[in-house]
PDB file of C-alpha atoms and ligand atoms in Angstrom:
ATOM      1  CA  MET T   1      20.967  30.013 -25.288  1.00 93.00           C
ATOM      2  CA  GLN T   2      19.085  33.375 -26.393  1.00 98.00           C
ATOM      3  CA  ILE T   3      20.146  36.607 -25.399  1.00 98.00           C
ATOM      4  CA  LEU T   4      17.647  39.056 -23.910  1.00 98.00           C
ATOM      5  CA  ASP T   5      18.875  41.880 -26.381  1.00 98.00           C
ATOM      6  CA  GLY T   6      18.296  45.306 -24.112  1.00 98.00           C
ATOM      7  CA  LYS T   7      20.192  47.301 -26.127  1.00 98.00           C
ATOM      8  CA  SER T   8      18.593  46.732 -29.402  1.00 98.00           C
ATOM      9  CA  LEU T   9      14.976  46.916 -27.638  1.00 98.00           C
ATOM     10  CA  SER T  10      15.749  50.530 -26.233  1.00 98.00           C
ATOM     11  CA  GLN T  11      16.974  51.870 -29.924  1.00 98.00           C
ATOM     12  CA  LYS T  12      13.102  50.679 -30.872  1.00 98.00           C
ATOM     13  CA  ILE T  13      11.874  52.014 -27.640  1.00 98.00           C
ATOM     14  CA  GLU T  14      14.019  55.465 -28.261  1.00 98.00           C
ATOM     15  CA  HIS T  15      12.445  55.253 -31.833  1.00 98.00           C
ATOM     16  CA  ASN T  16       8.709  55.251 -30.520  1.00 98.00           C
ATOM     17  CA  ILE T  17       9.852  58.080 -28.096  1.00 98.00           C
ATOM     18  CA  LYS T  18      11.079  60.028 -30.776  1.00 98.00           C
ATOM     19  CA  ASN T  19       7.816  60.080 -32.693  1.00 98.00           C
ATOM     20  CA  GLN T  20       5.644  60.953 -29.401  1.00 98.00           C
ATOM     21  CA  VAL T  21       8.070  64.201 -28.849  1.00 98.00           C
ATOM     22  CA  GLN T  22       7.108  64.935 -32.375  1.00 98.00           C
ATOM     23  CA  GLU T  23       3.479  64.531 -31.745  1.00 97.00           C
ATOM     24  CA  LEU T  24       3.758  66.700 -28.205  1.00 97.00           C
ATOM     25  CA  GLN T  25       5.403  69.356 -30.237  1.00 96.00           C
ATOM     26  CA  THR T  26       2.777  69.966 -33.094  1.00 97.00           C
ATOM     27  CA  LYS T  27       0.639  70.717 -29.198  1.00 95.00           C
ATOM     28  CA  GLY T  28       3.577  73.413 -28.565  1.00 96.00           C
ATOM     29  CA  ILE T  29       4.455  70.736 -25.632  1.00 97.00           C
ATOM     30  CA  LYS T  30       8.677  70.529 -25.501  1.00 97.00           C
ATOM     31  CA  PRO T  31       9.110  67.242 -22.862  1.00 98.00           C
ATOM     32  CA  SER T  32      11.727  68.301 -20.503  1.00 98.00           C
ATOM     33  CA  LEU T  33      13.670  66.589 -17.675  1.00 98.00           C
ATOM     34  CA  ALA T  34      15.290  67.961 -15.202  1.00 98.00           C
ATOM     35  CA  VAL T  35      18.716  65.961 -13.663  1.00 98.00           C
ATOM     36  CA  ILE T  36      20.060  67.180 -10.090  1.00 98.00           C
ATOM     37  CA  LEU T  37      23.459  65.827  -9.912  1.00 98.00           C
ATOM     38  CA  VAL T  38      25.253  66.622  -6.354  1.00 98.00           C
ATOM     39  CA  GLY T  39      28.890  66.161  -6.144  1.00 97.00           C
ATOM     40  CA  ASP T  40      31.616  64.428  -7.969  1.00 94.00           C
ATOM     41  CA  ASP T  41      30.742  60.773  -8.016  1.00 94.00           C
ATOM     42  CA  PRO T  42      32.514  59.464 -11.448  1.00 93.00           C
ATOM     43  CA  ALA T  43      29.830  56.852 -11.541  1.00 93.00           C
ATOM     44  CA  SER T  44      27.067  58.928 -11.202  1.00 96.00           C
ATOM     45  CA  HIS T  45      28.234  61.647 -13.310  1.00 96.00           C
ATOM     46  CA  SER T  46      28.679  58.713 -16.080  1.00 95.00           C
ATOM     47  CA  TYR T  47      24.671  57.795 -15.743  1.00 96.00           C
ATOM     48  CA  VAL T  48      23.941  61.175 -15.691  1.00 97.00           C
ATOM     49  CA  THR T  49      25.762  62.246 -18.917  1.00 97.00           C
ATOM     50  CA  MET T  50      23.839  58.660 -20.516  1.00 97.00           C
ATOM     51  CA  LYS T  51      20.598  60.120 -19.694  1.00 97.00           C
ATOM     52  CA  ALA T  52      21.284  63.390 -21.046  1.00 98.00           C
ATOM     53  CA  LYS T  53      22.671  62.208 -24.322  1.00 98.00           C
ATOM     54  CA  ALA T  54      19.655  59.616 -24.243  1.00 98.00           C
ATOM     55  CA  CYS T  55      17.043  62.617 -23.609  1.00 98.00           C
ATOM     56  CA  GLN T  56      19.012  64.585 -26.883  1.00 98.00           C
ATOM     57  CA  ARG T  57      18.248  61.883 -29.161  1.00 97.00           C
ATOM     58  CA  CYS T  58      14.881  61.805 -28.346  1.00 98.00           C
ATOM     59  CA  GLY T  59      14.500  65.349 -28.639  1.00 98.00           C
ATOM     60  CA  ILE T  60      13.824  65.541 -25.076  1.00 98.00           C
ATOM     61  CA  GLU T  61      15.042  68.531 -23.770  1.00 98.00           C
ATOM     62  CA  SER T  62      17.647  67.886 -20.455  1.00 97.00           C
ATOM     63  CA  ILE T  63      18.760  70.118 -17.477  1.00 97.00           C
ATOM     64  CA  THR T  64      21.318  69.187 -15.536  1.00 97.00           C
ATOM     65  CA  LYS T  65      21.722  70.885 -12.120  1.00 97.00           C
ATOM     66  CA  ARG T  66      25.357  70.203 -10.905  1.00 97.00           C
ATOM     67  CA  LEU T  67      25.437  70.958  -7.513  1.00 98.00           C
ATOM     68  CA  VAL T  68      28.572  71.167  -4.863  1.00 98.00           C
ATOM     69  CA  SER T  69      28.581  68.090  -2.443  1.00 97.00           C
ATOM     70  CA  SER T  70      28.510  70.333   0.516  1.00 98.00           C
ATOM     71  CA  ILE T  71      25.218  71.823  -0.546  1.00 98.00           C
ATOM     72  CA  SER T  72      22.936  71.825   2.633  1.00 98.00           C
ATOM     73  CA  GLU T  73      19.540  69.871   2.684  1.00 98.00           C
ATOM     74  CA  GLU T  74      17.652  73.137   2.930  1.00 98.00           C
ATOM     75  CA  SER T  75      18.894  74.178  -0.176  1.00 98.00           C
ATOM     76  CA  LEU T  76      18.652  71.427  -2.080  1.00 98.00           C
ATOM     77  CA  LEU T  77      15.061  70.926  -1.156  1.00 98.00           C
ATOM     78  CA  LEU T  78      14.653  74.389  -2.431  1.00 98.00           C
ATOM     79  CA  GLU T  79      15.921  73.914  -5.688  1.00 98.00           C
ATOM     80  CA  ILE T  80      13.472  70.857  -5.884  1.00 98.00           C
ATOM     81  CA  GLU T  81      10.711  72.920  -4.947  1.00 98.00           C
ATOM     82  CA  ASN T  82      11.478  75.530  -7.615  1.00 98.00           C
ATOM     83  CA  LEU T  83      11.749  72.577 -10.322  1.00 98.00           C
ATOM     84  CA  ASN T  84       8.236  71.166  -9.086  1.00 98.00           C
ATOM     85  CA  ASN T  85       6.801  74.880  -9.587  1.00 98.00           C
ATOM     86  CA  ASP T  86       8.603  75.217 -13.155  1.00 97.00           C
ATOM     87  CA  ASN T  87       5.497  74.494 -15.731  1.00 96.00           C
ATOM     88  CA  LEU T  88       8.397  73.697 -18.306  1.00 96.00           C
ATOM     89  CA  VAL T  89       9.639  70.952 -16.174  1.00 98.00           C
ATOM     90  CA  HIS T  90       7.960  67.709 -16.784  1.00 98.00           C
ATOM     91  CA  GLY T  91      10.131  65.467 -14.889  1.00 98.00           C
ATOM     92  CA  ILE T  92      12.726  65.688 -12.212  1.00 98.00           C
ATOM     93  CA  LEU T  93      15.050  63.136 -10.982  1.00 98.00           C
ATOM     94  CA  VAL T  94      17.844  63.204  -8.189  1.00 98.00           C
ATOM     95  CA  GLN T  95      20.921  60.882  -9.029  1.00 98.00           C
ATOM     96  CA  LEU T  96      22.071  58.547  -6.168  1.00 97.00           C
ATOM     97  CA  PRO T  97      23.579  58.172  -4.217  1.00 96.00           C
ATOM     98  CA  LEU T  98      23.470  61.763  -2.216  1.00 97.00           C
ATOM     99  CA  PRO T  99      25.989  62.955   0.216  1.00 97.00           C
ATOM    100  CA  LYS T 100      25.509  61.422   3.698  1.00 97.00           C
ATOM    101  CA  HIS T 101      24.964  65.040   5.560  1.00 98.00           C
ATOM    102  CA  ILE T 102      21.679  64.700   3.377  1.00 98.00           C
ATOM    103  CA  ASN T 103      18.879  62.424   4.021  1.00 98.00           C
ATOM    104  CA  THR T 104      17.608  60.799   0.808  1.00 98.00           C
ATOM    105  CA  ASN T 105      14.192  59.948   2.170  1.00 97.00           C
ATOM    106  CA  LYS T 106      13.233  63.602   2.641  1.00 98.00           C
ATOM    107  CA  ILE T 107      14.771  64.520  -0.574  1.00 98.00           C
ATOM    108  CA  LEU T 108      12.695  61.914  -2.845  1.00 98.00           C
ATOM    109  CA  GLU T 109       9.711  63.148  -0.659  1.00 98.00           C
ATOM    110  CA  LYS T 110      10.009  66.173  -1.883  1.00 98.00           C
ATOM    111  CA  ILE T 111       9.733  65.620  -5.791  1.00 98.00           C
ATOM    112  CA  SER T 112       6.102  66.360  -7.090  1.00 98.00           C
ATOM    113  CA  PRO T 113       4.686  62.460  -7.423  1.00 98.00           C
ATOM    114  CA  LYS T 114       3.668  63.722 -10.919  1.00 97.00           C
ATOM    115  CA  LYS T 115       7.471  64.571 -11.608  1.00 98.00           C
ATOM    116  CA  ASP T 116       8.811  61.665  -9.977  1.00 98.00           C
ATOM    117  CA  VAL T 117      10.152  59.773 -13.191  1.00 98.00           C
ATOM    118  CA  ASP T 118      12.471  57.806 -11.043  1.00 98.00           C
ATOM    119  CA  GLY T 119       9.438  56.409  -9.176  1.00 98.00           C
ATOM    120  CA  PHE T 120      10.657  56.732  -5.698  1.00 98.00           C
ATOM    121  CA  HIS T 121       8.546  58.745  -4.354  1.00 98.00           C
ATOM    122  CA  PRO T 122       6.330  56.813  -1.389  1.00 97.00           C
ATOM    123  CA  PHE T 123       3.718  57.625  -3.282  1.00 97.00           C
ATOM    124  CA  ASN T 124       4.416  55.893  -6.287  1.00 97.00           C
ATOM    125  CA  ALA T 125       6.148  53.147  -4.860  1.00 96.00           C
ATOM    126  CA  GLY T 126       2.869  52.496  -3.248  1.00 97.00           C
ATOM    127  CA  LYS T 127       0.716  52.688  -5.679  1.00 97.00           C
ATOM    128  CA  ILE T 128       3.074  49.813  -7.759  1.00 97.00           C
ATOM    129  CA  PHE T 129       2.171  47.756  -4.644  1.00 96.00           C
ATOM    130  CA  TYR T 130      -1.271  48.256  -5.253  1.00 96.00           C
ATOM    131  CA  GLY T 131      -0.827  47.283  -8.659  1.00 96.00           C
ATOM    132  CA  LEU T 132      -1.913  50.831  -9.718  1.00 96.00           C
ATOM    133  CA  ASP T 133      -0.743  52.834 -12.830  1.00 94.00           C
ATOM    134  CA  SER T 134       2.144  55.011 -11.815  1.00 94.00           C
ATOM    135  CA  LEU T 135       5.410  56.266 -12.534  1.00 97.00           C
ATOM    136  CA  THR T 136       7.147  52.748 -12.325  1.00 98.00           C
ATOM    137  CA  PRO T 137      11.243  52.982 -11.327  1.00 98.00           C
ATOM    138  CA  ALA T 138      13.224  52.795 -14.814  1.00 98.00           C
ATOM    139  CA  THR T 139      15.041  49.577 -13.873  1.00 98.00           C
ATOM    140  CA  PRO T 140      12.168  46.884 -12.859  1.00 98.00           C
ATOM    141  CA  LYS T 141      10.185  48.643 -15.460  1.00 98.00           C
ATOM    142  CA  GLY T 142      12.773  48.133 -17.931  1.00 98.00           C
ATOM    143  CA  ILE T 143      13.584  44.381 -16.915  1.00 99.00           C
ATOM    144  CA  ILE T 144       9.246  43.741 -17.340  1.00 98.00           C
ATOM    145  CA  THR T 145       9.434  45.038 -20.783  1.00 98.00           C
ATOM    146  CA  LEU T 146      12.631  43.145 -21.912  1.00 98.00           C
ATOM    147  CA  LEU T 147      11.140  39.815 -20.343  1.00 99.00           C
ATOM    148  CA  LYS T 148       7.573  40.690 -22.484  1.00 98.00           C
ATOM    149  CA  GLU T 149       9.311  41.643 -25.838  1.00 98.00           C
ATOM    150  CA  TYR T 150      10.706  38.254 -25.878  1.00 98.00           C
ATOM    151  CA  LYS T 151       7.280  36.332 -24.852  1.00 98.00           C
ATOM    152  CA  ILE T 152       8.450  34.911 -21.770  1.00 98.00           C
ATOM    153  CA  ASP T 153       5.198  33.868 -19.594  1.00 98.00           C
ATOM    154  CA  LEU T 154       5.598  35.165 -15.932  1.00 98.00           C
ATOM    155  CA  VAL T 155       2.617  33.815 -14.656  1.00 98.00           C
ATOM    156  CA  GLY T 156       3.024  31.260 -11.986  1.00 98.00           C
ATOM    157  CA  LYS T 157       6.823  31.568 -12.405  1.00 98.00           C
ATOM    158  CA  ASN T 158       9.275  30.752  -9.555  1.00 99.00           C
ATOM    159  CA  VAL T 159      11.215  34.666  -9.542  1.00 99.00           C
ATOM    160  CA  VAL T 160      14.180  35.046  -7.325  1.00 99.00           C
ATOM    161  CA  ILE T 161      15.525  38.296  -6.836  1.00 99.00           C
ATOM    162  CA  ILE T 162      18.341  38.830  -5.002  1.00 99.00           C
ATOM    163  CA  GLY T 163      19.066  42.191  -3.627  1.00 98.00           C
ATOM    164  CA  ALA T 164      16.259  44.475  -2.033  1.00 98.00           C
ATOM    165  CA  SER T 165      16.873  47.731  -2.280  1.00 98.00           C
ATOM    166  CA  ASN T 166      14.019  50.479  -2.671  1.00 96.00           C
ATOM    167  CA  ILE T 167      15.302  51.119  -6.169  1.00 96.00           C
ATOM    168  CA  VAL T 168      15.644  47.558  -7.771  1.00 98.00           C
ATOM    169  CA  GLY T 169      14.755  44.755  -5.911  1.00 98.00           C
ATOM    170  CA  LYS T 170      11.728  45.519  -4.011  1.00 98.00           C
ATOM    171  CA  PRO T 171       9.809  47.674  -6.941  1.00 98.00           C
ATOM    172  CA  LEU T 172      10.766  44.632  -9.327  1.00 98.00           C
ATOM    173  CA  ALA T 173       9.428  42.243  -6.132  1.00 98.00           C
ATOM    174  CA  ALA T 174       6.323  43.958  -6.807  1.00 98.00           C
ATOM    175  CA  LEU T 175       5.787  44.234 -10.398  1.00 98.00           C
ATOM    176  CA  PHE T 176       6.811  40.520 -10.881  1.00 98.00           C
ATOM    177  CA  LEU T 177       3.871  39.605  -8.339  1.00 98.00           C
ATOM    178  CA  ASN T 178       1.436  41.974 -10.381  1.00 98.00           C
ATOM    179  CA  GLU T 179       2.361  39.486 -13.078  1.00 98.00           C
ATOM    180  CA  ASN T 180       1.292  36.264 -10.759  1.00 98.00           C
ATOM    181  CA  ALA T 181       4.928  35.397 -10.420  1.00 98.00           C
ATOM    182  CA  THR T 182       5.622  33.839  -6.881  1.00 98.00           C
ATOM    183  CA  ILE T 183       8.614  36.033  -5.621  1.00 98.00           C
ATOM    184  CA  THR T 184      11.738  34.856  -3.634  1.00 98.00           C
ATOM    185  CA  LEU T 185      13.443  38.328  -2.543  1.00 98.00           C
ATOM    186  CA  CYS T 186      16.904  37.634  -1.089  1.00 99.00           C
ATOM    187  CA  HIS T 187      19.165  39.790   0.429  1.00 98.00           C
ATOM    188  CA  ILE T 188      22.171  39.908   2.233  1.00 98.00           C
ATOM    189  CA  TYR T 189      20.948  38.327   5.668  1.00 98.00           C
ATOM    190  CA  THR T 190      19.530  35.299   3.065  1.00 98.00           C
ATOM    191  CA  LYS T 191      20.711  31.730   4.217  1.00 98.00           C
ATOM    192  CA  ASN T 192      21.733  29.321   1.817  1.00 98.00           C
ATOM    193  CA  LEU T 193      21.144  31.726  -1.183  1.00 98.00           C
ATOM    194  CA  LYS T 194      22.293  28.483  -3.312  1.00 98.00           C
ATOM    195  CA  GLU T 195      18.612  26.749  -2.230  1.00 98.00           C
ATOM    196  CA  HIS T 196      16.739  29.494  -3.383  1.00 98.00           C
ATOM    197  CA  THR T 197      18.421  30.535  -6.742  1.00 98.00           C
ATOM    198  CA  LEU T 198      18.300  26.880  -7.916  1.00 98.00           C
ATOM    199  CA  ASN T 199      14.648  27.189  -7.908  1.00 98.00           C
ATOM    200  CA  ALA T 200      14.090  29.937  -9.648  1.00 99.00           C
ATOM    201  CA  ASP T 201      12.522  29.687 -13.408  1.00 99.00           C
ATOM    202  CA  ILE T 202      13.620  33.391 -13.599  1.00 99.00           C
ATOM    203  CA  LEU T 203      16.909  34.602 -11.594  1.00 99.00           C
ATOM    204  CA  CYS T 204      17.230  38.351 -11.175  1.00 99.00           C
ATOM    205  CA  VAL T 205      20.484  39.490  -9.394  1.00 98.00           C
ATOM    206  CA  GLY T 206      20.895  43.126  -8.394  1.00 98.00           C
ATOM    207  CA  VAL T 207      23.767  43.301  -5.810  1.00 98.00           C
ATOM    208  CA  GLY T 208      27.017  44.603  -7.429  1.00 98.00           C
ATOM    209  CA  LYS T 209      29.543  41.715  -6.733  1.00 98.00           C
ATOM    210  CA  VAL T 210      31.386  40.196  -9.159  1.00 98.00           C
ATOM    211  CA  ASN T 211      30.647  36.474 -10.050  1.00 98.00           C
ATOM    212  CA  LEU T 212      28.080  36.572  -6.996  1.00 98.00           C
ATOM    213  CA  ILE T 213      26.103  33.854  -9.374  1.00 98.00           C
ATOM    214  CA  THR T 214      28.377  30.711 -10.343  1.00 98.00           C
ATOM    215  CA  GLN T 215      27.013  27.528 -12.801  1.00 98.00           C
ATOM    216  CA  ASP T 216      26.178  25.449  -9.550  1.00 98.00           C
ATOM    217  CA  MET T 217      23.575  27.834  -8.444  1.00 98.00           C
ATOM    218  CA  VAL T 218      21.290  28.165 -11.593  1.00 98.00           C
ATOM    219  CA  LYS T 219      19.112  25.286 -13.035  1.00 98.00           C
ATOM    220  CA  GLU T 220      18.583  23.947 -16.173  1.00 98.00           C
ATOM    221  CA  GLY T 221      17.114  25.984 -18.733  1.00 98.00           C
ATOM    222  CA  ALA T 222      16.443  28.902 -16.344  1.00 98.00           C
ATOM    223  CA  ILE T 223      16.000  32.360 -17.288  1.00 99.00           C
ATOM    224  CA  VAL T 224      19.006  34.798 -16.169  1.00 99.00           C
ATOM    225  CA  VAL T 225      18.722  38.747 -15.721  1.00 99.00           C
ATOM    226  CA  ASP T 226      22.107  40.410 -14.577  1.00 98.00           C
ATOM    227  CA  ILE T 227      21.362  43.848 -13.077  1.00 98.00           C
ATOM    228  CA  GLY T 228      24.594  44.413 -11.098  1.00 98.00           C
ATOM    229  CA  ILE T 229      27.429  46.714 -12.674  1.00 97.00           C
ATOM    230  CA  ASN T 230      30.904  46.236 -11.586  1.00 97.00           C
ATOM    231  CA  LYS T 231      33.881  48.091 -13.179  1.00 95.00           C
ATOM    232  CA  LEU T 232      37.070  45.468 -12.733  1.00 97.00           C
ATOM    233  CA  GLU T 233      40.542  47.297 -12.636  1.00 97.00           C
ATOM    234  CA  SER T 234      41.007  47.114 -16.592  1.00 97.00           C
ATOM    235  CA  GLY T 235      38.272  49.379 -16.690  1.00 95.00           C
ATOM    236  CA  LYS T 236      35.660  46.706 -18.376  1.00 97.00           C
ATOM    237  CA  ILE T 237      32.204  46.458 -17.282  1.00 97.00           C
ATOM    238  CA  VAL T 238      30.584  43.176 -15.974  1.00 98.00           C
ATOM    239  CA  GLY T 239      27.227  42.283 -13.861  1.00 98.00           C
ATOM    240  CA  ASP T 240      27.131  39.803 -10.899  1.00 98.00           C
ATOM    241  CA  VAL T 241      26.536  36.717 -12.890  1.00 98.00           C
ATOM    242  CA  ASP T 242      29.633  34.404 -14.234  1.00 98.00           C
ATOM    243  CA  PHE T 243      28.299  35.004 -17.601  1.00 98.00           C
ATOM    244  CA  ALA T 244      30.679  32.457 -19.881  1.00 98.00           C
ATOM    245  CA  ASN T 245      29.843  29.507 -17.530  1.00 98.00           C
ATOM    246  CA  VAL T 246      26.400  30.274 -16.464  1.00 98.00           C
ATOM    247  CA  SER T 247      25.071  31.112 -20.136  1.00 98.00           C
ATOM    248  CA  GLN T 248      25.686  27.879 -20.884  1.00 98.00           C
ATOM    249  CA  LYS T 249      22.833  26.590 -18.851  1.00 98.00           C
ATOM    250  CA  THR T 250      20.225  29.232 -19.068  1.00 98.00           C
ATOM    251  CA  SER T 251      18.007  29.684 -22.025  1.00 98.00           C
ATOM    252  CA  TYR T 252      17.654  33.170 -21.762  1.00 98.00           C
ATOM    253  CA  ILE T 253      20.321  35.833 -20.301  1.00 98.00           C
ATOM    254  CA  THR T 254      21.036  39.357 -19.890  1.00 98.00           C
ATOM    255  CA  PRO T 255      24.505  40.582 -21.245  1.00 98.00           C
ATOM    256  CA  VAL T 256      26.327  43.142 -19.249  1.00 98.00           C
ATOM    257  CA  PRO T 257      26.726  45.415 -20.701  1.00 98.00           C
ATOM    258  CA  GLY T 258      23.698  45.397 -22.989  1.00 98.00           C
ATOM    259  CA  GLY T 259      20.966  44.204 -21.404  1.00 98.00           C
ATOM    260  CA  VAL T 260      19.487  45.566 -18.144  1.00 98.00           C
ATOM    261  CA  GLY T 261      21.433  49.284 -18.562  1.00 98.00           C
ATOM    262  CA  PRO T 262      20.093  50.268 -21.994  1.00 98.00           C
ATOM    263  CA  MET T 263      16.317  49.376 -20.720  1.00 98.00           C
ATOM    264  CA  THR T 264      16.784  51.199 -17.686  1.00 98.00           C
ATOM    265  CA  ILE T 265      17.671  54.592 -19.677  1.00 98.00           C
ATOM    266  CA  ALA T 266      14.814  53.549 -22.015  1.00 98.00           C
ATOM    267  CA  SER T 267      12.271  53.349 -19.107  1.00 98.00           C
ATOM    268  CA  LEU T 268      13.067  56.678 -17.824  1.00 98.00           C
ATOM    269  CA  LEU T 269      12.310  58.201 -20.915  1.00 98.00           C
ATOM    270  CA  GLU T 270       9.070  56.297 -21.383  1.00 98.00           C
ATOM    271  CA  ASN T 271       8.237  57.424 -17.612  1.00 98.00           C
ATOM    272  CA  THR T 272       9.449  61.510 -18.943  1.00 98.00           C
ATOM    273  CA  ILE T 273       6.517  61.216 -21.693  1.00 98.00           C
ATOM    274  CA  LYS T 274       4.185  60.076 -19.380  1.00 98.00           C
ATOM    275  CA  ALA T 275       5.119  62.755 -17.052  1.00 98.00           C
ATOM    276  CA  THR T 276       4.806  65.240 -19.499  1.00 97.00           C
ATOM    277  CA  GLN T 277       1.513  63.924 -20.919  1.00 94.00           C
ATOM    278  CA  GLY T 278       0.235  63.986 -17.136  1.00 89.00           C
ATOM    279  CA  ASN T 279      -1.057  60.456 -17.613  1.00 71.00           C
ATOM    280  CA  ILE T 280      -0.601  59.422 -13.865  1.00 61.00           C
TER     281      ILE T 280
HETATM  282  P1  NAD P 301      22.423  48.671  -2.365  1.00 84.73           P
HETATM  283  O1  NAD P 301      23.491  48.348  -2.340  1.00 84.73           O
HETATM  284  O2  NAD P 301      21.043  49.723  -2.077  1.00 84.73           O
HETATM  285  O3  NAD P 301      21.897  46.754  -2.739  1.00 84.73           O
HETATM  286  C1  NAD P 301      22.449  45.447  -2.536  1.00 84.73           C
HETATM  287  C2  NAD P 301      21.492  44.908  -2.573  1.00 84.73           C
HETATM  288  O4  NAD P 301      22.042  43.410  -2.547  1.00 84.73           O
HETATM  289  C3  NAD P 301      20.988  44.906  -0.515  1.00 84.73           C
HETATM  290  O5  NAD P 301      19.356  44.093  -0.821  1.00 84.73           O
HETATM  291  C4  NAD P 301      21.722  43.819  -0.046  1.00 84.73           C
HETATM  292  O6  NAD P 301      21.173  43.420   1.038  1.00 84.73           O
HETATM  293  C5  NAD P 301      22.175  42.840  -1.060  1.00 84.73           C
HETATM  294  N1  NAD P 301      23.192  42.222  -0.779  1.00 84.73           N
HETATM  295  C6  NAD P 301      24.524  43.046  -0.836  1.00 84.73           C
HETATM  296  N2  NAD P 301      25.396  41.482  -0.701  1.00 84.73           N
HETATM  297  C7  NAD P 301      24.683  40.247  -1.143  1.00 84.73           C
HETATM  298  C8  NAD P 301      25.310  39.224  -1.227  1.00 84.73           C
HETATM  299  N3  NAD P 301      26.362  38.384  -0.987  1.00 84.73           N
HETATM  300  N4  NAD P 301      24.222  38.516  -1.283  1.00 84.73           N
HETATM  301  C9  NAD P 301      23.013  38.477  -1.725  1.00 84.73           C
HETATM  302  N5  NAD P 301      22.271  39.873  -1.042  1.00 84.73           N
HETATM  303  C10 NAD P 301      23.081  40.600  -1.124  1.00 84.73           C
HETATM  304  O7  NAD P 301      22.347  48.300  -4.626  1.00 84.73           O
HETATM  305  P2  NAD P 301      21.395  48.782  -5.534  1.00 84.73           P
HETATM  306  O8  NAD P 301      21.502  50.109  -5.650  1.00 84.73           O
HETATM  307  O9  NAD P 301      20.094  48.053  -5.582  1.00 84.73           O
HETATM  308  O10 NAD P 301      22.219  48.249  -6.755  1.00 84.73           O
HETATM  309  C11 NAD P 301      22.622  46.802  -7.024  1.00 84.73           C
HETATM  310  C12 NAD P 301      23.056  46.619  -8.448  1.00 84.73           C
HETATM  311  O11 NAD P 301      22.733  46.971  -9.258  1.00 84.73           O
HETATM  312  C13 NAD P 301      24.940  47.769  -8.223  1.00 84.73           C
HETATM  313  O12 NAD P 301      25.822  47.069  -8.943  1.00 84.73           O
HETATM  314  C14 NAD P 301      24.360  48.497  -9.071  1.00 84.73           C
HETATM  315  O13 NAD P 301      25.384  49.489  -9.738  1.00 84.73           O
HETATM  316  C15 NAD P 301      23.418  47.827 -10.119  1.00 84.73           C
HETATM  317  N6  NAD P 301      22.109  48.692 -10.815  1.00 84.73           N
HETATM  318  C16 NAD P 301      22.229  48.514 -12.491  1.00 84.73           C
HETATM  319  C17 NAD P 301      21.250  49.606 -12.534  1.00 84.73           C
HETATM  320  C18 NAD P 301      20.937  49.206 -14.337  1.00 84.73           C
HETATM  321  O14 NAD P 301      20.465  50.343 -14.648  1.00 84.73           O
HETATM  322  N7  NAD P 301      21.835  48.073 -14.712  1.00 84.73           N
HETATM  323  C19 NAD P 301      20.002  50.048 -12.175  1.00 84.73           C
HETATM  324  C20 NAD P 301      20.163  50.323 -10.834  1.00 84.73           C
HETATM  325  C21 NAD P 301      21.363  49.651 -10.258  1.00 84.73           C
END
């Protein structure tokens, strides 16, 4: 069994980004990412801090706009409008989830597709499905980058994805399809999950449920990508896969932490550089 080491690959990517930032600066351009954080959800706060620190490490300017949870949808739309019109801001990200009184889709659609470094705008989402170059959601992008780093051939592979959200499962399915893999996308209503998972050459799990995937659900020699992030009462962070037992059967597996998480941040930084260069 080999570990898919997202942490060390992310460090390599950050090193490249640092060089790209320096090159842009010689042309008088300072890449800049604006992050909007609404309310005081502790997990969201910690993700935003991690993103800001990663920007700092690479020389990308990061602006965090902290807004109260009672902010109106209209005021939030106006904040985005201002950032869309600010030439010094290259990337805009709204940390999800948003408070219930705000229509998330409306907010995501307000972000200029050229600054949409999360790739959640329907325009960018549509481009992915057409196999066109776009700003690609960071988690799925990071997963494909990680698998390619380990020279894992995706063509014709049976890829089973559990979790079909707009930010993880659906774009991940599209990216694998673009790599000519065969996709099964499972979700809460999928019957006999195990029947599907046992068929997986590559199993990707992004649900948010501790030990959803046990050893008996995984084929011998499979590749397992654990996207889940769960905080145990002890404070320990674990994924959705029973790592200790499942890893005995896999050829490759991502750890949590140190797998998909750091690749997500690295991909966000890559998207920020792409947005700065206007290569969209
Ligand atoms: P979400 O709640 O939007 O979607 C969850 C998906 O899982 C849904 O499609 C739902 O149908 C499916 N699901 C729920 N219970 C299921 C079950 N018992 N069996 C099969 N499918 C089931 O969540 P999300 O935003 O996509 O996040 C999913 C997980 O991935 C969370 O743990 C989140 O923290 C994590 N995540 C990690 C990263 C990272 O960088 N590593 C990034 C984003 C999300």
